[in-house]
mmCIF file with all atom_site columns, C-alpha atoms in Angstrom:
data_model
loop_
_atom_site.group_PDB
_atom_site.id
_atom_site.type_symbol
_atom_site.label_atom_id
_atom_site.label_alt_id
_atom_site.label_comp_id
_atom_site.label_asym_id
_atom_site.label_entity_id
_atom_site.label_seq_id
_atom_site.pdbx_PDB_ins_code
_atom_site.Cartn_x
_atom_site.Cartn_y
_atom_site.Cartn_z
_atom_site.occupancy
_atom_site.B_iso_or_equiv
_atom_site.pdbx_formal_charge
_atom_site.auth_seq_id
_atom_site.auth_comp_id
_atom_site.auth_asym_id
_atom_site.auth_atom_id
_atom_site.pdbx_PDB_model_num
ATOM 1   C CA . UNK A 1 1   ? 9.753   -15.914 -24.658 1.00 74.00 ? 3   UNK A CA 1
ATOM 2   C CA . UNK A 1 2   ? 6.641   -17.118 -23.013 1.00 79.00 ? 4   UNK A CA 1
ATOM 3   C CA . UNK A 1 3   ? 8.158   -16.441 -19.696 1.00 76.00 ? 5   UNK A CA 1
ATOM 4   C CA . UNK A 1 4   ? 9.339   -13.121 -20.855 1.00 83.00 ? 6   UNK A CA 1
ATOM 5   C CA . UNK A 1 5   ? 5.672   -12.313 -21.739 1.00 87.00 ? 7   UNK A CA 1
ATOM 6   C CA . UNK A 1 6   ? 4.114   -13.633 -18.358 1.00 85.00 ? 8   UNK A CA 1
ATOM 7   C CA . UNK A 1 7   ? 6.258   -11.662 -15.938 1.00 84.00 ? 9   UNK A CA 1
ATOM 8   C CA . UNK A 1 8   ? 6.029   -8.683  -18.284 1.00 89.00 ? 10  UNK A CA 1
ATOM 9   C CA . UNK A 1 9   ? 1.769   -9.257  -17.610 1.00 90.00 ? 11  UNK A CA 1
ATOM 10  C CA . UNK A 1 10  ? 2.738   -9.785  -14.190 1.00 86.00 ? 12  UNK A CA 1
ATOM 11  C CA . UNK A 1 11  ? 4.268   -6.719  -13.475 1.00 88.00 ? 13  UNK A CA 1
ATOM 12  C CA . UNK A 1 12  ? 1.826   -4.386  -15.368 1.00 92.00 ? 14  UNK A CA 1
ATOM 13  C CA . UNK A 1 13  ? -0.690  -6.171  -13.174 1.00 92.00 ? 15  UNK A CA 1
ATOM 14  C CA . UNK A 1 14  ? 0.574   -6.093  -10.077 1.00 89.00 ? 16  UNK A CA 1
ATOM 15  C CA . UNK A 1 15  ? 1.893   -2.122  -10.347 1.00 91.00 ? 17  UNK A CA 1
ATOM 16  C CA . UNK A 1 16  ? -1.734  -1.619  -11.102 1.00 94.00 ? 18  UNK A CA 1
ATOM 17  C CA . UNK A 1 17  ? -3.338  -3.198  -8.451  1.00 93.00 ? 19  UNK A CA 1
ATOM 18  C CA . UNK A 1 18  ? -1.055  -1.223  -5.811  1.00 90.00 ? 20  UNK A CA 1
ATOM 19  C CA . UNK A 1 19  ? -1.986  1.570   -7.554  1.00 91.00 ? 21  UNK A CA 1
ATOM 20  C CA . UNK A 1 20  ? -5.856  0.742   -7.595  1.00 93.00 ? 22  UNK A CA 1
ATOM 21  C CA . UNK A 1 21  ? -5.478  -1.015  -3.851  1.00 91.00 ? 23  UNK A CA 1
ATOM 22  C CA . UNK A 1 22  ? -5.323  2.285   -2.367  1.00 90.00 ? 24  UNK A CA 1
ATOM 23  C CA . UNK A 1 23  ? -8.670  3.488   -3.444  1.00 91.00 ? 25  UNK A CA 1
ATOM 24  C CA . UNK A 1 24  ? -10.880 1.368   -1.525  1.00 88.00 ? 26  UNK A CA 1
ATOM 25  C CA . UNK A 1 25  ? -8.950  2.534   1.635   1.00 85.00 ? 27  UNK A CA 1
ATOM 26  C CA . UNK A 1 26  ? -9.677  6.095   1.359   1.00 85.00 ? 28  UNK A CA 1
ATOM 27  C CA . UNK A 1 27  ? -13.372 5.920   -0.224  1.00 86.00 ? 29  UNK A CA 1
ATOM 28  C CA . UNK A 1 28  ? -16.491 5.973   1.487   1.00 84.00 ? 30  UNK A CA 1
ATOM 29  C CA . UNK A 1 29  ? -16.974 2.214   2.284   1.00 81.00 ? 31  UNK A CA 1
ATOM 30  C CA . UNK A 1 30  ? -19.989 0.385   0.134   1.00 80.00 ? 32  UNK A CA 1
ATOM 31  C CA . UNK A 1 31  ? -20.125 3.502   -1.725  1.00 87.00 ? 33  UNK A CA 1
ATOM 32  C CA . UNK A 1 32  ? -19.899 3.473   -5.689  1.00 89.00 ? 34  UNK A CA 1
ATOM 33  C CA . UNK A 1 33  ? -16.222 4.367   -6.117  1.00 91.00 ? 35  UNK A CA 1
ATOM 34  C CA . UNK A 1 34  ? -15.577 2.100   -3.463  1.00 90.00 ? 36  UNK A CA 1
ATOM 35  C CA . UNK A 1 35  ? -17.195 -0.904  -5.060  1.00 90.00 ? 37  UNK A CA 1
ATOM 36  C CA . UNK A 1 36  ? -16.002 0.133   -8.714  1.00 92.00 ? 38  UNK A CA 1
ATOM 37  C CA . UNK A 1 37  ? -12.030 0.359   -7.534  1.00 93.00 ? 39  UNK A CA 1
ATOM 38  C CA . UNK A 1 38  ? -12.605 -3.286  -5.366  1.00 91.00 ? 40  UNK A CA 1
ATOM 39  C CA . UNK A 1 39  ? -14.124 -4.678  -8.662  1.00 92.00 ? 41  UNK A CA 1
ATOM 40  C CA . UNK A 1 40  ? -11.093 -3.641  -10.550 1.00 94.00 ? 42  UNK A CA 1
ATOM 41  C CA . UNK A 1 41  ? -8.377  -4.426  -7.861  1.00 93.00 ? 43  UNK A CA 1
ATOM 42  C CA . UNK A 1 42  ? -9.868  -7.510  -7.574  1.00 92.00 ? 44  UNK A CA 1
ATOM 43  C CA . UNK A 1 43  ? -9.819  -8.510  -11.746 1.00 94.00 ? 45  UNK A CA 1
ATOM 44  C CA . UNK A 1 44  ? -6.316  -7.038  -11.298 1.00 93.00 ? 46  UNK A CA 1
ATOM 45  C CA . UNK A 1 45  ? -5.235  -9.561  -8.442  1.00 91.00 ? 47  UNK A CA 1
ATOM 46  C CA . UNK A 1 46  ? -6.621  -12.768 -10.865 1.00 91.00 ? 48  UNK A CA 1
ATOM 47  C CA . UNK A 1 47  ? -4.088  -11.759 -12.889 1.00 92.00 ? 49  UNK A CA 1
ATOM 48  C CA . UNK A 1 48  ? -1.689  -11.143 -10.724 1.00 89.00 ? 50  UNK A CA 1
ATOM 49  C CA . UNK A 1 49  ? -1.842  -14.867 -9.217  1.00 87.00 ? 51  UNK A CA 1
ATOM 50  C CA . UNK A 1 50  ? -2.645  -16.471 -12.411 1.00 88.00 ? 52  UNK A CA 1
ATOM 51  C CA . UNK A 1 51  ? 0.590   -15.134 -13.388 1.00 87.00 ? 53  UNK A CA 1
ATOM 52  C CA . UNK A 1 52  ? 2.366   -15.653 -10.401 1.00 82.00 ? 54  UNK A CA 1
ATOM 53  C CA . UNK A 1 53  ? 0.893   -19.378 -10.556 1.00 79.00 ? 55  UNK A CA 1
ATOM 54  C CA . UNK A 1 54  ? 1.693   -20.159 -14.194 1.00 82.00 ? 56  UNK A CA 1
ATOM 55  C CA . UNK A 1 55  ? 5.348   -18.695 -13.100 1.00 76.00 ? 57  UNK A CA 1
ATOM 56  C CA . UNK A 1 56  ? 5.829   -21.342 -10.489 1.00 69.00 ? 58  UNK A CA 1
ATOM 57  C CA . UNK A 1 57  ? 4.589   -24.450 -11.809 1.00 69.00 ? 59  UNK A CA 1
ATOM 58  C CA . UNK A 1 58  ? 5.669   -23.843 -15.917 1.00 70.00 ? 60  UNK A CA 1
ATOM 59  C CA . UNK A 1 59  ? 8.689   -22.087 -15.697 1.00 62.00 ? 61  UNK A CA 1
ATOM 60  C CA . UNK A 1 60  ? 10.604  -21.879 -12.387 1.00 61.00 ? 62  UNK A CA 1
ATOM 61  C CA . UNK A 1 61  ? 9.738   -23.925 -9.263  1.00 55.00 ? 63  UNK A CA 1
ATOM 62  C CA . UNK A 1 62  ? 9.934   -21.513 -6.051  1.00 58.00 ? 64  UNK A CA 1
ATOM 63  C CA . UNK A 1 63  ? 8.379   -23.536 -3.301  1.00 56.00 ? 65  UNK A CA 1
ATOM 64  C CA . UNK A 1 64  ? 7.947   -20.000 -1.115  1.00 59.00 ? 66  UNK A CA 1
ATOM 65  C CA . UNK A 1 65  ? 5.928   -18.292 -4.475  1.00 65.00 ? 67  UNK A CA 1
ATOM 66  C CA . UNK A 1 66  ? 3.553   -20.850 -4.386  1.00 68.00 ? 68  UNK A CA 1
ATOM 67  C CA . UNK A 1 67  ? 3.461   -20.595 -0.426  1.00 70.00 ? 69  UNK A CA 1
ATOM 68  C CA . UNK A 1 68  ? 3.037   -16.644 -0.898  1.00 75.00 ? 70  UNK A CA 1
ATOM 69  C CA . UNK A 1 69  ? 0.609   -16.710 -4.495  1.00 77.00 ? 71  UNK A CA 1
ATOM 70  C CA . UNK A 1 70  ? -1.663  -19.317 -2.612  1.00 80.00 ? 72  UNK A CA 1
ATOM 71  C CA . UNK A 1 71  ? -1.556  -17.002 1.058   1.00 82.00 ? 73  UNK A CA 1
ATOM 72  C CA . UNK A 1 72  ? -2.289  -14.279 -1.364  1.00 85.00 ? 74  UNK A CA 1
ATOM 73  C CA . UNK A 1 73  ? -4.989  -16.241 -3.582  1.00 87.00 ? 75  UNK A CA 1
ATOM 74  C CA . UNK A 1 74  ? -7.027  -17.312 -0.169  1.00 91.00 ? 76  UNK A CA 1
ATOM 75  C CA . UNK A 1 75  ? -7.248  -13.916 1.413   1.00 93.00 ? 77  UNK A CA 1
ATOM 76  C CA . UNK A 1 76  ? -8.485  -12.318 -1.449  1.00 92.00 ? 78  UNK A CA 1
ATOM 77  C CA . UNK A 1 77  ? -10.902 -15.046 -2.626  1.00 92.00 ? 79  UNK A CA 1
ATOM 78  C CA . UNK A 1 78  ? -12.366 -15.571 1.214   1.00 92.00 ? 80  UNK A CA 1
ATOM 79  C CA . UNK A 1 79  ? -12.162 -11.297 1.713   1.00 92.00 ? 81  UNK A CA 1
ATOM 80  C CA . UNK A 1 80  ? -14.543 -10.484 -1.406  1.00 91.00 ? 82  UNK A CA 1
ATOM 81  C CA . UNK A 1 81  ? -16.621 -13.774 -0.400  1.00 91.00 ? 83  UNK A CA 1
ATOM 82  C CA . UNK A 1 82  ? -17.426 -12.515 3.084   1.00 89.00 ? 84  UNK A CA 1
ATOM 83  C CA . UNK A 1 83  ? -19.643 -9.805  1.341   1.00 88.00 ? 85  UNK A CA 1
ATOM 84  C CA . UNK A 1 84  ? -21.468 -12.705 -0.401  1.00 85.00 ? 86  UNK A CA 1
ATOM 85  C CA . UNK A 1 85  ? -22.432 -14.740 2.523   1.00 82.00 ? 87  UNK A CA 1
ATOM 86  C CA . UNK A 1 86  ? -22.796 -11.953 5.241   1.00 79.00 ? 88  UNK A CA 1
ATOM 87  C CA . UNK A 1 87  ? -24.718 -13.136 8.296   1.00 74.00 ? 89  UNK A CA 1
ATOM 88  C CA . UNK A 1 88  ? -24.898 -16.852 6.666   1.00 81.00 ? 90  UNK A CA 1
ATOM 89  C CA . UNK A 1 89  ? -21.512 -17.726 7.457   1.00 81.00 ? 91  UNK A CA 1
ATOM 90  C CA . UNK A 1 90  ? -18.600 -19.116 5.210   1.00 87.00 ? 92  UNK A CA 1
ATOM 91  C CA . UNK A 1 91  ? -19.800 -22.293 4.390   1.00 87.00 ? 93  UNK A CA 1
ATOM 92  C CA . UNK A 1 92  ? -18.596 -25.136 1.419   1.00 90.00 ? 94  UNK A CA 1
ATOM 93  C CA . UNK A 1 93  ? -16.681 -23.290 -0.532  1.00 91.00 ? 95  UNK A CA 1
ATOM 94  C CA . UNK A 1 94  ? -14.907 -21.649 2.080   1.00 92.00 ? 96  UNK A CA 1
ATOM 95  C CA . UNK A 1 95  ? -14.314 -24.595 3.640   1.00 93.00 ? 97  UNK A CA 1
ATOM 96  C CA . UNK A 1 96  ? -12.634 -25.906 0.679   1.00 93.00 ? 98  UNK A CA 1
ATOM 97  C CA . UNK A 1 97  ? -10.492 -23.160 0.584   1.00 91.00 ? 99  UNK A CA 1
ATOM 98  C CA . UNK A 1 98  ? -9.291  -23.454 3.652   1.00 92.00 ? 100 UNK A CA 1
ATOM 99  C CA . UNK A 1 99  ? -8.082  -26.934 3.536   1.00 92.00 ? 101 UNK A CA 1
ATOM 100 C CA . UNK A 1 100 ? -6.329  -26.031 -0.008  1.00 88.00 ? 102 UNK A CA 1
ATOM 101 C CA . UNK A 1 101 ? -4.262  -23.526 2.223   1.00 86.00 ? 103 UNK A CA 1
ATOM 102 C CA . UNK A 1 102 ? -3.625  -25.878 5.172   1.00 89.00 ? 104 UNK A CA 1
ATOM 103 C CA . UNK A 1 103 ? -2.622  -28.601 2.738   1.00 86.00 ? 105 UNK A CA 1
ATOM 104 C CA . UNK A 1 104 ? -0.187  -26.314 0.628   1.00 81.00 ? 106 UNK A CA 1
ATOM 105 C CA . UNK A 1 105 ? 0.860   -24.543 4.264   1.00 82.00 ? 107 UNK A CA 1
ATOM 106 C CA . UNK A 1 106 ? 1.904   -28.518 5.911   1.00 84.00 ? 108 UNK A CA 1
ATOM 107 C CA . UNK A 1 107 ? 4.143   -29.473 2.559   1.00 78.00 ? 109 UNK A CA 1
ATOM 108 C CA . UNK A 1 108 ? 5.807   -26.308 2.799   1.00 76.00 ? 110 UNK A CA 1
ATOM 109 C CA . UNK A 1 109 ? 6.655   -26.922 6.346   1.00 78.00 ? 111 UNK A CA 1
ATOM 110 C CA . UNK A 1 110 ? 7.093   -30.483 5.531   1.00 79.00 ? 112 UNK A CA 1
ATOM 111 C CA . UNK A 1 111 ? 10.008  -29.662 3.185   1.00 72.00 ? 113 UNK A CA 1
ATOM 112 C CA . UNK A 1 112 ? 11.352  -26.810 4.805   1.00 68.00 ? 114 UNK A CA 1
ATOM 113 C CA . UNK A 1 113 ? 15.213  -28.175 5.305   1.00 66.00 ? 115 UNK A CA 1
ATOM 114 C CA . UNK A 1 114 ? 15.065  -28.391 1.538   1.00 63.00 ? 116 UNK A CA 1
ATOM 115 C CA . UNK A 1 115 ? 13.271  -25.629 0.064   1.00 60.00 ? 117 UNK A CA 1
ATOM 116 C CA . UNK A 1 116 ? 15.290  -22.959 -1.783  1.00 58.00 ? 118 UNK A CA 1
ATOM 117 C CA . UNK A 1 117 ? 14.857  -20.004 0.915   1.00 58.00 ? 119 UNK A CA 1
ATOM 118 C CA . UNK A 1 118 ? 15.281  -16.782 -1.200  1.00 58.00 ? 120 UNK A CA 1
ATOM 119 C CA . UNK A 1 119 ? 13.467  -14.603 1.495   1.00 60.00 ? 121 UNK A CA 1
ATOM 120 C CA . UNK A 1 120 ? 14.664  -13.740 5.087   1.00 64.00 ? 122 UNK A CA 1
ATOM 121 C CA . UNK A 1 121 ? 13.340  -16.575 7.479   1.00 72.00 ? 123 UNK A CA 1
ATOM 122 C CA . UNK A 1 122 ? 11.879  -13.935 10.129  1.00 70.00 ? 124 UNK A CA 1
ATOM 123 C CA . UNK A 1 123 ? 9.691   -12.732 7.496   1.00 73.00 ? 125 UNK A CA 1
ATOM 124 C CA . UNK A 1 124 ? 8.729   -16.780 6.218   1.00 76.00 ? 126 UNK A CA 1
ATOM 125 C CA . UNK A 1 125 ? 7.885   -17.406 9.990   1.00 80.00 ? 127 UNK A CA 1
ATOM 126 C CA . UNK A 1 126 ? 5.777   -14.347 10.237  1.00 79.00 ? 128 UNK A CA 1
ATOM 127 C CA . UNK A 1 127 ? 4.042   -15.487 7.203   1.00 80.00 ? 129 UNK A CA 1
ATOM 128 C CA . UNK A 1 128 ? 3.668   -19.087 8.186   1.00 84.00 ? 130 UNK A CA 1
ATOM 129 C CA . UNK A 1 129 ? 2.219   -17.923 11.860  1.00 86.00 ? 131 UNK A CA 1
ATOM 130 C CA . UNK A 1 130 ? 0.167   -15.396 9.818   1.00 86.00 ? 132 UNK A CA 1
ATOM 131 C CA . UNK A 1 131 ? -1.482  -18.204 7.972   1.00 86.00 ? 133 UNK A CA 1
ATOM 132 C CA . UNK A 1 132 ? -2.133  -20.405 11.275  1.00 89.00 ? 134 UNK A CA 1
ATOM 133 C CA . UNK A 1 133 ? -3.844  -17.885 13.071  1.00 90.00 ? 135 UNK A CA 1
ATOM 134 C CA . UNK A 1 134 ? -6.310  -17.260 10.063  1.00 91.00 ? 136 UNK A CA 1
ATOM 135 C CA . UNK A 1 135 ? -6.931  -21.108 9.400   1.00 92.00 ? 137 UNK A CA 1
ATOM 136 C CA . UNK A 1 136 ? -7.706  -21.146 13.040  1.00 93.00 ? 138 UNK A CA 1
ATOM 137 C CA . UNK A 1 137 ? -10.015 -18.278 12.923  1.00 92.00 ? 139 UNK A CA 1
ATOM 138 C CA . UNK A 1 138 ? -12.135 -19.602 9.927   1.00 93.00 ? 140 UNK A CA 1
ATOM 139 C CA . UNK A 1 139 ? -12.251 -22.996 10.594  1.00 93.00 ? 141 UNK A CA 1
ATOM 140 C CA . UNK A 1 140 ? -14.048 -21.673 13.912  1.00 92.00 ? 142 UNK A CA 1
ATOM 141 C CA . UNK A 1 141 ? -16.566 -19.963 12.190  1.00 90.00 ? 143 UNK A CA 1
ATOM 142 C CA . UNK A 1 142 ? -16.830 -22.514 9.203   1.00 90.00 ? 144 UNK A CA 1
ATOM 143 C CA . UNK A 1 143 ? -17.932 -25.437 12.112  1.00 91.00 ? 145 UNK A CA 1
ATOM 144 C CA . UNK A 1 144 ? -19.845 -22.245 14.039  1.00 86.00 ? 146 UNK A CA 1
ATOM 145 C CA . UNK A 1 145 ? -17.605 -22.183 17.323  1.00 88.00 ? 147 UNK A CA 1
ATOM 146 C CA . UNK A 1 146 ? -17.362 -18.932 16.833  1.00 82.00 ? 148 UNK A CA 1
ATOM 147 C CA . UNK A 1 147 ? -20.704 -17.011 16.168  1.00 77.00 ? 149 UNK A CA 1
ATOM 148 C CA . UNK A 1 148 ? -20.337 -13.400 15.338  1.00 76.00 ? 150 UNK A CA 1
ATOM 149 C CA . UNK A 1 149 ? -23.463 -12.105 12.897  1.00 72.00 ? 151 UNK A CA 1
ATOM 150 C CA . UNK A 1 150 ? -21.388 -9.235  11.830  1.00 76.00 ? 152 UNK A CA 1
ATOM 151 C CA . UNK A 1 151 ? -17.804 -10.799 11.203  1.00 81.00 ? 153 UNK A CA 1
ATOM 152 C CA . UNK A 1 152 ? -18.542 -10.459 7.658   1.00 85.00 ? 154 UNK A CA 1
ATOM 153 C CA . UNK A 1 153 ? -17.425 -6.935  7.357   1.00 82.00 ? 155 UNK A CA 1
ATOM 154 C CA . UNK A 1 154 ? -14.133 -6.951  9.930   1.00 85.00 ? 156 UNK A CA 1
ATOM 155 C CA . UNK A 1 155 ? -13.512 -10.146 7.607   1.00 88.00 ? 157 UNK A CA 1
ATOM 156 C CA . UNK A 1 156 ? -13.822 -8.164  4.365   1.00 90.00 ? 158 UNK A CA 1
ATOM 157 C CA . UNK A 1 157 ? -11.616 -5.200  6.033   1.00 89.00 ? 159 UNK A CA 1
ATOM 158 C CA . UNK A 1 158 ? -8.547  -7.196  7.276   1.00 89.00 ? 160 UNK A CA 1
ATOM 159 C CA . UNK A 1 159 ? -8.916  -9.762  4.515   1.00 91.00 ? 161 UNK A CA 1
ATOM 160 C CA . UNK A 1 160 ? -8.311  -7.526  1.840   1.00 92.00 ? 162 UNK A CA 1
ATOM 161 C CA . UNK A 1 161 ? -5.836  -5.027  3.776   1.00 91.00 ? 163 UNK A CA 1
ATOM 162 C CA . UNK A 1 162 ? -3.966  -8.648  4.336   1.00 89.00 ? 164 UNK A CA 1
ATOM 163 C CA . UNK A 1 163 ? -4.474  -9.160  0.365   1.00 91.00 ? 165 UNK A CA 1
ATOM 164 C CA . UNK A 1 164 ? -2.495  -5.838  -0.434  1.00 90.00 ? 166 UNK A CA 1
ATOM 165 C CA . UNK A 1 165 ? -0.292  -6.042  2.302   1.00 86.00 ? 167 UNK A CA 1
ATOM 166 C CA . UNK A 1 166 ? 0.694   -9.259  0.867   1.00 83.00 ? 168 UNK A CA 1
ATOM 167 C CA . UNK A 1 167 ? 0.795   -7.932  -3.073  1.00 85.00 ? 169 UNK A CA 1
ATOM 168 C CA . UNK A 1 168 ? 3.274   -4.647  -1.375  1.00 84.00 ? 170 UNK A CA 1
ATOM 169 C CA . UNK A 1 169 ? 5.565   -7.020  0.040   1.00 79.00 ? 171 UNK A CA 1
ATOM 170 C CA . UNK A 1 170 ? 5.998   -9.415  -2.197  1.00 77.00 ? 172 UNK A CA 1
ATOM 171 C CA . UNK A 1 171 ? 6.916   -6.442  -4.692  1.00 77.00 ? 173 UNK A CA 1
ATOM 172 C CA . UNK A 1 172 ? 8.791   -5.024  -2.625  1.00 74.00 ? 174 UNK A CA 1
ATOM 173 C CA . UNK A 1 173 ? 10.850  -7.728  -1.215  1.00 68.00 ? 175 UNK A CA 1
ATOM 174 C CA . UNK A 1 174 ? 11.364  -9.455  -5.373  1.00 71.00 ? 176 UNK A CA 1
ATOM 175 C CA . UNK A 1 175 ? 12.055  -5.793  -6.468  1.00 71.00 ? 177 UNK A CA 1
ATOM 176 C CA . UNK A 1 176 ? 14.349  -4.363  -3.696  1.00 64.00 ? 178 UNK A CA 1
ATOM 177 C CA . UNK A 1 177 ? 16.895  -7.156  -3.775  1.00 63.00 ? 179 UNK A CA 1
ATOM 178 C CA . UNK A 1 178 ? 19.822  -5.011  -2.924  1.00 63.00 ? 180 UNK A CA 1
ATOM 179 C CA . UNK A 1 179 ? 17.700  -4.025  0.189   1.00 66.00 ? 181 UNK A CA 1
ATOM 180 C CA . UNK A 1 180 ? 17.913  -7.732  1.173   1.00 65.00 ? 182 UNK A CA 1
ATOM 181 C CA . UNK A 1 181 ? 16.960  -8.743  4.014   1.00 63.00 ? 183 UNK A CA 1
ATOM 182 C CA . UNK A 1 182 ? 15.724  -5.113  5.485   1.00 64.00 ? 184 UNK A CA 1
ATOM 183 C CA . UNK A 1 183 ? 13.268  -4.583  2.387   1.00 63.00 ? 185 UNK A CA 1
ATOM 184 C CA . UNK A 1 184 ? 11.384  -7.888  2.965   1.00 67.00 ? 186 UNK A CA 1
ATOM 185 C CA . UNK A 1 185 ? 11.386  -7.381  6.875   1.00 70.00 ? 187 UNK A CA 1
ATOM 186 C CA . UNK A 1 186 ? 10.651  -4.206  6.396   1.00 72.00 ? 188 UNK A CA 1
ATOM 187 C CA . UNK A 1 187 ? 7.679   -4.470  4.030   1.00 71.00 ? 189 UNK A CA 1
ATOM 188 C CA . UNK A 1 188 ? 6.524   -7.026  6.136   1.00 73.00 ? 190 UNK A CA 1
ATOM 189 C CA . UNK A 1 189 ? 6.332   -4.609  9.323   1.00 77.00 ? 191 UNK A CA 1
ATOM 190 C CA . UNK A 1 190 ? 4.383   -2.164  7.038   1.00 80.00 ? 192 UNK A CA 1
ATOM 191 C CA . UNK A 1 191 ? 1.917   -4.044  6.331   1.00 77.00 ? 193 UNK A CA 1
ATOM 192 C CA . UNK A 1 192 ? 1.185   -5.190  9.856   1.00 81.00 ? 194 UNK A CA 1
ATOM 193 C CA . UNK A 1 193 ? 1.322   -1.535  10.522  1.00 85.00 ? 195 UNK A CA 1
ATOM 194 C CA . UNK A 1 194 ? -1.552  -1.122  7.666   1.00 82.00 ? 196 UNK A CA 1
ATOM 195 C CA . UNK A 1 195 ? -3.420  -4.246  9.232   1.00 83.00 ? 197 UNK A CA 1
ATOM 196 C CA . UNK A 1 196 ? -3.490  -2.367  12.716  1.00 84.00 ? 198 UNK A CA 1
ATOM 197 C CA . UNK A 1 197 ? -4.638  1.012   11.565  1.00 82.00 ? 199 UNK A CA 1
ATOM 198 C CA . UNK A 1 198 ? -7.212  -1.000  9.901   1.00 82.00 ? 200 UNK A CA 1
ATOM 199 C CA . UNK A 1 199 ? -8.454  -2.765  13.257  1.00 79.00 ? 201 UNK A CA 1
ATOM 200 C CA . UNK A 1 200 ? -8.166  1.133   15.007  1.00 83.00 ? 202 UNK A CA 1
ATOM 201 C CA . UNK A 1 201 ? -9.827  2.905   12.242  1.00 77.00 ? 203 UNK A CA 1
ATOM 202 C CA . UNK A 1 202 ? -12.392 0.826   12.141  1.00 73.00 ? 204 UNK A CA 1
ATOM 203 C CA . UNK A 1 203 ? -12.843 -0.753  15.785  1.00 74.00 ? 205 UNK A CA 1
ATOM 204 C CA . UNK A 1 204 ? -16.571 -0.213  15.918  1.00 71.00 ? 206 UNK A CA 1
ATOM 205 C CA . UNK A 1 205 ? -16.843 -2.547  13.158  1.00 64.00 ? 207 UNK A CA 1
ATOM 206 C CA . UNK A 1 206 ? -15.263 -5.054  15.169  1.00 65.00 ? 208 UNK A CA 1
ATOM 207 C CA . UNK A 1 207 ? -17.108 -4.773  18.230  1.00 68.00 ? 209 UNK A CA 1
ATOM 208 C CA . UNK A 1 208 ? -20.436 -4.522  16.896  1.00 59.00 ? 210 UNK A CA 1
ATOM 209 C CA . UNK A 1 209 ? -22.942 -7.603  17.288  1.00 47.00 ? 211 UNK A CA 1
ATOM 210 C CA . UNK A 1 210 ? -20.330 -9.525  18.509  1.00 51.00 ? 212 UNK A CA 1
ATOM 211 C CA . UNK A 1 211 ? -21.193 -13.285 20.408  1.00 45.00 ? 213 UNK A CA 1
ATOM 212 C CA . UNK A 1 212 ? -18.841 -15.803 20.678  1.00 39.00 ? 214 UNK A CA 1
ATOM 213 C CA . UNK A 1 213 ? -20.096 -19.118 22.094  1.00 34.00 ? 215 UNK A CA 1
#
């Protein structure tokens, strides 16, 4: 029954927050609506995980959810905390974050051979080389290899963009099972798709004050 309950809040949650995710796209950035619809996708995404979470460990153990909840949990945590530390740089706590990530990120490769694979393995790869090149990025710009004053904002853009891309095709790929193996691979394209508009529509963004030493 308490399973029945959780996935229940799970689903409510997570059909809101794709709802609510598309706000913040097509508002004026750092404007009121803009801020009020992150706020709310983001209370909406807690739940979403904690659910997701409390799935995995207390009633069924799916190696890949907890690879997927925790990819989810880290670019929506370190997204919405790159508008707290701006030009300061990530610093502790996203450093601990990180290495939650990479640690989770090596078992699951560790144990491959034997995890129950209930996803296509094009779109697992994708998602493990996905993770890598983030973990990369920010442990760059945790030790300050990289220097980039306004990375902050192309952080918060592609962060959270990554956050719903990752919340569409996780739905899509547990709902669509029928569609199997086309509507996880194909969700998965989408979202890259979303991720490169993103970059596009907002290239100036990424090219201003940049310095990389």
């Amino acid at each position: 029954m308490l399973h029945q309950y959780n996935i229940l809040i799970h689903i409510i949650a997570g059909t809101l927050a794709l709802g609510i995710g598309i706000a913040p796209f097509v508002t004026a950035k750092g404007g009121r609506n803009h801020q009020r619809f992150g706020r709310l996708y983001l209370m909406l995404m807690s739940i979403v995980i904690l659910t997701a979470l409390a799935g995995v460990f207390f009633f069924r153990n799916r190696p890949f959810l907890t690879l997927i909840t925790i990819h989810s949990s880290y670019v929506t945590f370190t997204g919405f905390r790159a508008l707290k530390y701006k030009t300061i740089g990530p610093g502790r706590i996203e450093l601990m974050a990180a290495l939650v990530l990479l640690g989770v990120a090596s078992l699951f490769v560790w144990n491959l051979q034997s995890i129950n694979i209930v996803w296509h393995m094009s779109v697992i790869y994708y998602l493990l080389g996905f993770l890598m090149v983030i973990l990369i990025y920010d442990f760059l710009r945790i030790f300050k290899v990289l220097q980039w004053p306004q990375a902050w904002l192309p952080e918060h853009f592609l962060k959270m963009t990554s956050s719903f891309s990752a919340l569409f095709s996780a739905a899509a790929g547990t709902v669509l099972t029928g569609w199997e193996p086309w509507s996880q691979i194909g969700s998965s394209s989408l979202g890259t798709l979303l991720l490169i508009w993103v970059i596009w529509r907002y290239r100036k963004a990424f090219t201003a004050g940049r310095k990389a030493v």
